[in-house]
PDB file of C-alpha atoms in Angstrom:
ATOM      1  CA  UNK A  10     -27.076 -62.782  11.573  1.00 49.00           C
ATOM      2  CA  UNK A  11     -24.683 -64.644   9.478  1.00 56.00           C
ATOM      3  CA  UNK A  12     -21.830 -66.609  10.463  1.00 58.00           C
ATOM      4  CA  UNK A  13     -18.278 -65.210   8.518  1.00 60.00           C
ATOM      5  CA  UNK A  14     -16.651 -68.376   7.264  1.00 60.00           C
ATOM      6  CA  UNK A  15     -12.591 -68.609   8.386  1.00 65.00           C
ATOM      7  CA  UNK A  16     -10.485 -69.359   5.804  1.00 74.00           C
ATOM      8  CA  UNK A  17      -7.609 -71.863   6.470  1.00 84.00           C
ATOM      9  CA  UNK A  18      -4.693 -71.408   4.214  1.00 89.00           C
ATOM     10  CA  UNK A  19      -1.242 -73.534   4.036  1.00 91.00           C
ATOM     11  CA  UNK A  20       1.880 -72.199   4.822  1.00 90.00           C
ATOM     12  CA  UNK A  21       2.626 -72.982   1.379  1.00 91.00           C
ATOM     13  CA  UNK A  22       0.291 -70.429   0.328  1.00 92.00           C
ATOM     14  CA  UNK A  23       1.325 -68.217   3.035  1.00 92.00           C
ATOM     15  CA  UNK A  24       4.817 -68.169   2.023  1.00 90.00           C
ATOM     16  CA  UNK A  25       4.095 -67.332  -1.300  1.00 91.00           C
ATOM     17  CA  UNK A  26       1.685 -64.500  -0.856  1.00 91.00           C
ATOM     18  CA  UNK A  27       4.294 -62.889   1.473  1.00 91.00           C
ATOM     19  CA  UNK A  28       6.804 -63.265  -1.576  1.00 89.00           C
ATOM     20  CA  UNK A  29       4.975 -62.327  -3.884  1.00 87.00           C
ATOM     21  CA  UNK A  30       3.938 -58.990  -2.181  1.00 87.00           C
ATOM     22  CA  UNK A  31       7.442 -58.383  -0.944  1.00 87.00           C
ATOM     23  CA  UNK A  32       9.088 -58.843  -4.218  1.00 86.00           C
ATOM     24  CA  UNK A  33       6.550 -57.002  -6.855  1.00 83.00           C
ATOM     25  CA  UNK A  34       6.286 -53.520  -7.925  1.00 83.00           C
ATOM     26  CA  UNK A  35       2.339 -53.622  -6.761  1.00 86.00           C
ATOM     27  CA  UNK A  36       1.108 -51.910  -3.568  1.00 89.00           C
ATOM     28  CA  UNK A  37       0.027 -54.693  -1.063  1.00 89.00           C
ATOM     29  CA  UNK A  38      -3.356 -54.029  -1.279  1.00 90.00           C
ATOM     30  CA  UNK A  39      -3.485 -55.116  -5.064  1.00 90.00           C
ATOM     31  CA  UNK A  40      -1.815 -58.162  -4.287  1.00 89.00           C
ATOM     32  CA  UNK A  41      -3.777 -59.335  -1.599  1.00 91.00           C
ATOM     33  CA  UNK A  42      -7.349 -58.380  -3.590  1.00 92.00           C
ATOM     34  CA  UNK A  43      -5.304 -60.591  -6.492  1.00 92.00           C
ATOM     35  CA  UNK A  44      -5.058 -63.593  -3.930  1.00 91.00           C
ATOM     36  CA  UNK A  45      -8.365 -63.071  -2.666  1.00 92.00           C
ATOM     37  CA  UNK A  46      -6.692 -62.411   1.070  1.00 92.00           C
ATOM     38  CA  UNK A  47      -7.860 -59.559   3.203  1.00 93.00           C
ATOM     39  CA  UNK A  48      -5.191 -56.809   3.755  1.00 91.00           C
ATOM     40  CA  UNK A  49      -4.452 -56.624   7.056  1.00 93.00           C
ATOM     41  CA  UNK A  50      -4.280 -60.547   6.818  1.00 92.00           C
ATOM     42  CA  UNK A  51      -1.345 -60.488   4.183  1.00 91.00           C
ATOM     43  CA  UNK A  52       0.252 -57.707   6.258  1.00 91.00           C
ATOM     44  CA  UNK A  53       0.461 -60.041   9.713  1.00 92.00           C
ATOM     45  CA  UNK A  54       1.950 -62.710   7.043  1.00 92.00           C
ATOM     46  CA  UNK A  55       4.323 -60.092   6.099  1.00 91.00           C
ATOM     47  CA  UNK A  56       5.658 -59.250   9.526  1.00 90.00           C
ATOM     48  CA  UNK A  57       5.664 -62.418  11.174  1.00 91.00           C
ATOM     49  CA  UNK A  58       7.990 -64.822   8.273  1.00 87.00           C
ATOM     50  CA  UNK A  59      10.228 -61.053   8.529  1.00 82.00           C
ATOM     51  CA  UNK A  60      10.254 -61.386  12.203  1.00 77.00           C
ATOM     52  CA  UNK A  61      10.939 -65.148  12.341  1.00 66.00           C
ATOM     53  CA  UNK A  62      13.752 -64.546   9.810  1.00 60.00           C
ATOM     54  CA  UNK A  63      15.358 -61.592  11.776  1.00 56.00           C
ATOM     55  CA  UNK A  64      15.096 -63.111  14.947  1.00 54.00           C
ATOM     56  CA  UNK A  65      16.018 -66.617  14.427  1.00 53.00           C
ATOM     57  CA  UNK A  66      19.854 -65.632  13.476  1.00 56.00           C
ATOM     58  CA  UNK A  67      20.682 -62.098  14.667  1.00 59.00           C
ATOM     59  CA  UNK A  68      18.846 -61.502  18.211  1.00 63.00           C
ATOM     60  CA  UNK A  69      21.463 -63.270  19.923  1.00 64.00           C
ATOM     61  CA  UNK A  70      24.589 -61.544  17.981  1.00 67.00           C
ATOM     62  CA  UNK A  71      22.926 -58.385  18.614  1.00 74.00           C
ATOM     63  CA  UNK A  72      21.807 -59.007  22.149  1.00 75.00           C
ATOM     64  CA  UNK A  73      25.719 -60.077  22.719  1.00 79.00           C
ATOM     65  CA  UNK A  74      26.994 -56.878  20.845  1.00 85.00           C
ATOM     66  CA  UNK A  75      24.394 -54.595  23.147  1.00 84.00           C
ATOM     67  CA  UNK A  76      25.908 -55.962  26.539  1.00 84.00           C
ATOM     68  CA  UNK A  77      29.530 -55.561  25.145  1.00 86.00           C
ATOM     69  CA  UNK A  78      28.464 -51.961  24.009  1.00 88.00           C
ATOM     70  CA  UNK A  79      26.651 -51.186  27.577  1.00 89.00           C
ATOM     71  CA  UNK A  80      29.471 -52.848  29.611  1.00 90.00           C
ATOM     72  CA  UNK A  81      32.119 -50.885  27.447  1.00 92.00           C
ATOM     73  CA  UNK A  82      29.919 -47.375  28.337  1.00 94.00           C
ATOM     74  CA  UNK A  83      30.296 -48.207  31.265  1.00 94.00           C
ATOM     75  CA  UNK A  84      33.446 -48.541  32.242  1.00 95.00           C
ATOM     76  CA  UNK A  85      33.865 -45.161  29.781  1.00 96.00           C
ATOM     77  CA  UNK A  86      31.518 -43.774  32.161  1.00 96.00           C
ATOM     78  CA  UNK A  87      32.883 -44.632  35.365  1.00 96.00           C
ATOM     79  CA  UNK A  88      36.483 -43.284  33.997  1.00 97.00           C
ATOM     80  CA  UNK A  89      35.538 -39.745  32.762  1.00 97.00           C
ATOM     81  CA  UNK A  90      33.656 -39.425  36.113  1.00 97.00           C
ATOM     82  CA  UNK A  91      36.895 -39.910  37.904  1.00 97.00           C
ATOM     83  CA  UNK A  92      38.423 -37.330  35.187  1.00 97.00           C
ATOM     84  CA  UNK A  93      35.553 -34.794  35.923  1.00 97.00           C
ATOM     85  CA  UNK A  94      36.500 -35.324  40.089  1.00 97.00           C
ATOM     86  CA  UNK A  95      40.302 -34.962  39.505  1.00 97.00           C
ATOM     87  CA  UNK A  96      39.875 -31.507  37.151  1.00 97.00           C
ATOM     88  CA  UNK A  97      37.905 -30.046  40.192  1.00 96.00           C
ATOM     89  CA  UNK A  98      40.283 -30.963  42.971  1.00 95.00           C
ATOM     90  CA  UNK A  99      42.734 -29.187  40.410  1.00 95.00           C
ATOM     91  CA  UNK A 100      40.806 -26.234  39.754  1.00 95.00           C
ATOM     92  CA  UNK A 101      40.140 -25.806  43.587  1.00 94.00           C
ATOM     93  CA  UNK A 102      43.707 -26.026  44.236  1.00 94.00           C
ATOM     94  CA  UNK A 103      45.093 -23.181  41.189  1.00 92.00           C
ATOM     95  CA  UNK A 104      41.838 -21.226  42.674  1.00 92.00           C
ATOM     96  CA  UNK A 105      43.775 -21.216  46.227  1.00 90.00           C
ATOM     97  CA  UNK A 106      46.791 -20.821  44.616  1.00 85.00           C
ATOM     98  CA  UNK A 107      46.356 -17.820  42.743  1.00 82.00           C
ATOM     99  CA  UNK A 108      44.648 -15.880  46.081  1.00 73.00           C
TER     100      UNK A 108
END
């Protein structure tokens, strides 16, 4: 059986096949069989400088805004429940009321 030889690129090359597929009008695949990369290879390129970019800056801000969001829910929440038990004690009383 033969051995498949690994190919080592540099993140030099990396970051340029990733911008170069990103930015063109060509489908992936045609860039990467211009680089001589496999596909699946340029598309984990792809998504990992994306996903360092994304999360470096915004995961924080956005996990911040998501706990101010839930926490303000919840208080919403908690406050239209004690609406909802309010308009029944009301309705039960008119109910006797009007008997």
């Amino acid at each position: 059986m033969s051995q498949k030889k690994s190919n080592s690129y540099t993140a030099e090359f990396k970051e340029a096949a990733v911008k170069l597929a990103v930015e063109s009008d060509q489908p992936i695949a045609q860039s990467a069989r211009e680089l001589g990369v496999n596909v699946n290879t340029l598309h984990t390129w792809i998504d990992k400088f994306h996903g360092k970019q994304t999360s470096d800056s915004s995961s924080a801000v956005d996990d911040k805004h998501l706990y101010e969001e839930l926490k303000q829910l919840r208080r919403e929440n908690a406050r239209l429940k004690e609406e909802r038990e309010l308009l029944k004690k009301a309705a039960a009383f008119f109910a006797k009321e009007s008997n």
